[in-house]
CSV table of C-alpha atoms in Angstrom, one decimal:
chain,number,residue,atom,x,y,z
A,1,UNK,CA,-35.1,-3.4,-26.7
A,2,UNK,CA,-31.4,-3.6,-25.7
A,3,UNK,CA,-30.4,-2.0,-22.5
A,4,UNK,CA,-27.8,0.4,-23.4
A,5,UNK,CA,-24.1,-0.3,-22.1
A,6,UNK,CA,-23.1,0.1,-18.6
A,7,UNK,CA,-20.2,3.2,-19.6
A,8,UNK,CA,-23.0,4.8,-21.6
A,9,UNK,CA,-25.2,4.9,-18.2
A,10,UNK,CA,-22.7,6.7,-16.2
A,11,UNK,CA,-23.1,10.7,-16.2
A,12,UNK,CA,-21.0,12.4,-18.0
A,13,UNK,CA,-19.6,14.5,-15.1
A,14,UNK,CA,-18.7,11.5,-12.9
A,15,UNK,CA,-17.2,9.3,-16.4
A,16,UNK,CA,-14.9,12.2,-17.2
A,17,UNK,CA,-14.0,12.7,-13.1
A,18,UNK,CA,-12.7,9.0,-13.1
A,19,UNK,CA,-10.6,8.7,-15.9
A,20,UNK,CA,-8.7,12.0,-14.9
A,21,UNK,CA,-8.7,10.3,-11.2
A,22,UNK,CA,-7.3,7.5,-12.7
A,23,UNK,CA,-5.0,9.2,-15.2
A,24,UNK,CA,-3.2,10.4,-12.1
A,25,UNK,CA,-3.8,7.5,-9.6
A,26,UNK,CA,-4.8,4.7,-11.5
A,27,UNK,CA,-2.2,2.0,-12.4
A,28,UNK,CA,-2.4,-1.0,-15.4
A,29,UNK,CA,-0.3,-4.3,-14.4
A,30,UNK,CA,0.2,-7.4,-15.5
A,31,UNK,CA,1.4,-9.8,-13.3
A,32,UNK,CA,3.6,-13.2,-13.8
A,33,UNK,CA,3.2,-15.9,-11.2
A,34,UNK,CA,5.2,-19.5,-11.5
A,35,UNK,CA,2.5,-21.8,-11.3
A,36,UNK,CA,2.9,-25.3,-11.1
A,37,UNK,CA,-1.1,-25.9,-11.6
A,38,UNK,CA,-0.7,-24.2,-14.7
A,39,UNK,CA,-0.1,-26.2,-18.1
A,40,UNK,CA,2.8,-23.8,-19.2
A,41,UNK,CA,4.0,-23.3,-14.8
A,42,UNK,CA,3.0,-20.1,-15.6
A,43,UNK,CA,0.1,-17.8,-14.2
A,44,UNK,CA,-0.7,-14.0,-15.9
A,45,UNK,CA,-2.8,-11.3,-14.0
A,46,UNK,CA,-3.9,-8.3,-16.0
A,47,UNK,CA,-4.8,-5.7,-13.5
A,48,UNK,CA,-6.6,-1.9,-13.1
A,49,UNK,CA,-6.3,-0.3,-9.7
A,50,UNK,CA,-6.1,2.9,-7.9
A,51,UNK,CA,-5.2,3.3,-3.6
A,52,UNK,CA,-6.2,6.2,-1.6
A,53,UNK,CA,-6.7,6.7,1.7
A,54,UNK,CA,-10.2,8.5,1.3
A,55,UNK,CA,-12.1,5.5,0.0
A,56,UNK,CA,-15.0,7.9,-1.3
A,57,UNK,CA,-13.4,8.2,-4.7
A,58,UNK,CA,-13.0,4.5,-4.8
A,59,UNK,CA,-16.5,3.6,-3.8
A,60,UNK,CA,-17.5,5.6,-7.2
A,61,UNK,CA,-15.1,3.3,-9.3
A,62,UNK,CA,-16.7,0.4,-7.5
A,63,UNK,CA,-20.2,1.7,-8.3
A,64,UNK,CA,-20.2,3.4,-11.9
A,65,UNK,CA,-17.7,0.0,-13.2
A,66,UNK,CA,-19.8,-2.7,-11.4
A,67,UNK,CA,-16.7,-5.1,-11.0
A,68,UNK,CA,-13.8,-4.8,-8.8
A,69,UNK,CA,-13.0,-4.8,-5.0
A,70,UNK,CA,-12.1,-2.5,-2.1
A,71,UNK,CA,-9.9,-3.8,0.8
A,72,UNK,CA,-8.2,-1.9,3.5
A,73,UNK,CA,-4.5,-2.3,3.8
A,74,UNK,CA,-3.0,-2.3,7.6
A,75,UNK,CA,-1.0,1.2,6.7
A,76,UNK,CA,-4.7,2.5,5.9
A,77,UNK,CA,-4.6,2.9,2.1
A,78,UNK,CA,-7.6,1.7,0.5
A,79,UNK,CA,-7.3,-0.2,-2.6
A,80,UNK,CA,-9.6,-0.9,-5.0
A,81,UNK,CA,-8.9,-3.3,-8.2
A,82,UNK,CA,-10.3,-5.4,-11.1
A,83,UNK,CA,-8.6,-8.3,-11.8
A,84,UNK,CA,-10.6,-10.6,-13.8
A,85,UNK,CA,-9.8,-10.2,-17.3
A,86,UNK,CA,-13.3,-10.6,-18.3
A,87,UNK,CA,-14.4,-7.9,-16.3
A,88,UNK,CA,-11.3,-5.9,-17.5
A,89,UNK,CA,-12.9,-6.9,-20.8
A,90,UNK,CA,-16.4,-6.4,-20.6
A,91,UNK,CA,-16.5,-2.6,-18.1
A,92,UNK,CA,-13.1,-1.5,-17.4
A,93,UNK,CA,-12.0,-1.1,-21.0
A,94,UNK,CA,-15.0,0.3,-22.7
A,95,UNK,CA,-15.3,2.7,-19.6
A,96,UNK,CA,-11.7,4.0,-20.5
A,97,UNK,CA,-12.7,4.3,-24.7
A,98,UNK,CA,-15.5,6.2,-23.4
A,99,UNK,CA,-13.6,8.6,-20.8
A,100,UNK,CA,-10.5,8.5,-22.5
A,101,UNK,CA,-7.1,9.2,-20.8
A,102,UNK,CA,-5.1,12.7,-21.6
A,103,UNK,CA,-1.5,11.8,-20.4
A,104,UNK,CA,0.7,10.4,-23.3
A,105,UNK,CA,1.8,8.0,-20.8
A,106,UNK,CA,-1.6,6.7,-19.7
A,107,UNK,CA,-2.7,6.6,-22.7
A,108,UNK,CA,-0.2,4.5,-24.0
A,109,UNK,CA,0.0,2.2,-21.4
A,110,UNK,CA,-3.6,1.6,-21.5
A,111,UNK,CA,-3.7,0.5,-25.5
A,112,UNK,CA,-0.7,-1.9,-24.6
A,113,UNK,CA,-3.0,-3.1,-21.5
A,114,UNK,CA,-6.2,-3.4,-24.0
A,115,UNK,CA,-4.5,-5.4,-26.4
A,116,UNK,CA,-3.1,-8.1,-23.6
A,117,UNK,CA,-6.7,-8.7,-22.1
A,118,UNK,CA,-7.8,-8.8,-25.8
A,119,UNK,CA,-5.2,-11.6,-26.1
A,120,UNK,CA,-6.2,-13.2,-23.1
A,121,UNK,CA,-9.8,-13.6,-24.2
A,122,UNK,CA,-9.0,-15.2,-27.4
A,123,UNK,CA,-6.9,-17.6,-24.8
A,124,UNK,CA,-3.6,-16.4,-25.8
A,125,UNK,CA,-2.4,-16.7,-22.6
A,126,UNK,CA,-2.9,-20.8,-22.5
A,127,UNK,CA,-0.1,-21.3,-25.3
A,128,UNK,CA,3.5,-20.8,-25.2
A,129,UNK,CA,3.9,-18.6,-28.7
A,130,UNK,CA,0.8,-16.3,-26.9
A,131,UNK,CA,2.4,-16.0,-23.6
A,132,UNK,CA,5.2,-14.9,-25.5
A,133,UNK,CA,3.2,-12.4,-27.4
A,134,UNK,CA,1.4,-11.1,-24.1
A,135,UNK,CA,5.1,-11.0,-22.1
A,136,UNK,CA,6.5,-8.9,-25.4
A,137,UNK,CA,3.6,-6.2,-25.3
A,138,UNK,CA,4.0,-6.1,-20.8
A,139,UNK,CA,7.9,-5.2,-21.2
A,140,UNK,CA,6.2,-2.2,-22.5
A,141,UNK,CA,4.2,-0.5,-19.9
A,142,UNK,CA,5.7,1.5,-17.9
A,143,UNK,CA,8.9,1.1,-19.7
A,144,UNK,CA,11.6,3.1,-18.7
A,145,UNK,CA,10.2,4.6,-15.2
A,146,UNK,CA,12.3,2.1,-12.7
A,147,UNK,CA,9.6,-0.6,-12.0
A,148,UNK,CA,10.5,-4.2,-10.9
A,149,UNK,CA,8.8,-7.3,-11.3
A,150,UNK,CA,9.6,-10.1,-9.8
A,151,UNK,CA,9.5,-12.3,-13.2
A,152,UNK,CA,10.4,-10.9,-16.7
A,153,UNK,CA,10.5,-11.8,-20.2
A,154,UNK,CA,13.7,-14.0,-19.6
A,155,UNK,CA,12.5,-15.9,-16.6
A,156,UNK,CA,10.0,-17.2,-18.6
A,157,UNK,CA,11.8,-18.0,-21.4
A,158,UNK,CA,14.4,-19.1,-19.8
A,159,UNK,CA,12.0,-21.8,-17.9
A,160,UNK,CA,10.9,-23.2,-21.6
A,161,UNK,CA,14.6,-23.7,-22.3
A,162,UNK,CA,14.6,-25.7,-19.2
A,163,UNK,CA,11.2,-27.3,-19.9
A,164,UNK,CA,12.5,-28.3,-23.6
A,165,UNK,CA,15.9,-29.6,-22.5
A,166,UNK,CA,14.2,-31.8,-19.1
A,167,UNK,CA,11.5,-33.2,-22.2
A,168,UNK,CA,14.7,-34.2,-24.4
A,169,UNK,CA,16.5,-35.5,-21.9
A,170,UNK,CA,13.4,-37.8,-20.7
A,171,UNK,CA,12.6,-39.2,-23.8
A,172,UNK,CA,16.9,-39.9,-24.5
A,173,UNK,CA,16.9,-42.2,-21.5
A,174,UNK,CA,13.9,-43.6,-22.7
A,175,UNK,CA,15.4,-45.1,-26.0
A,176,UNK,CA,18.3,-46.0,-24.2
């Protein structure tokens, strides 16, 4: 016999308490790191986290998701957050098509965030047309409510314009 799903084994009461603690607190990111060690020089992070100073609440995500970490930051916020996309995969997203969200904004931020880690798993994120794809759907969360990042859409591209042009220029002085 199967062992039933991890969201299904959370109660009801605490499930529902989550997801409206992180429909208010809770935050999806995906971040873009220059890489070198990467074959594209580019690194993605998708990301679920919520900070609070009263690390109670936090504990219970820890617990009920079974991934994630908590750390204490020196201004005394704790922090707790998934990272791994596999985990994001596997117990962050079914918990949240269990215990759905009921802001528009969470909501939709949250089917733009499923779809990237979806990507990712199929190893989206390993090509260029994919990271394309992946950095397309990120200019959409949040969009509109004065967030920065320290690399966009056009950094990256902008780096495979430079990429193409340093490959044609190589091989040029190679025929000469």
């Amino acid at each position: 016999m199967r062992s039933k799903s991890r969201e299904k084994q959370i109660p009801n009461h605490i499930g529902w308490y989550l997801a409206g603690f992180a429909d208010g607190e809770g935050s999806f990111n995906i971040s873009l790191k220059r890489d070198a060690e990467y074959r594209l020089g580019w690194h993605i992070e998708p990301s679920f986290n919520v900070s609070q100073r009263d690390k109670t609440i936090l504990a219970l995500f820890k617990r009920h998701l079974g991934v994630g970490t908590l750390r204490n930051r020196k201004d005394g916020v704790v922090y707790y957050e998934v990272r791994n996309y596999r985990a994001l995969q596997e117990r962050v997203i079914p918990f949240f098509e269990k215990f759905v969200f009921l802001s528009s904004t969470k909501k939709r931020n949250f089917s733009i965030f499923r779809k990237i880690v979806a990507l990712m798993n199929e190893g989206q994120h390993t090509n260029a047309e994919g990271l394309k794809k992946i950095l397309l759907l990120r200019e959409q969360i949040n969009k509109g409510h004065g967030r920065t990042r320290k690399y966009s859409l056009d950094d990256y591209l902008d780096s495979q314009t430079e990429s193409s042009e340093t490959i044609r220029q190589t091989s040029s002085r190679r025929r000469r």
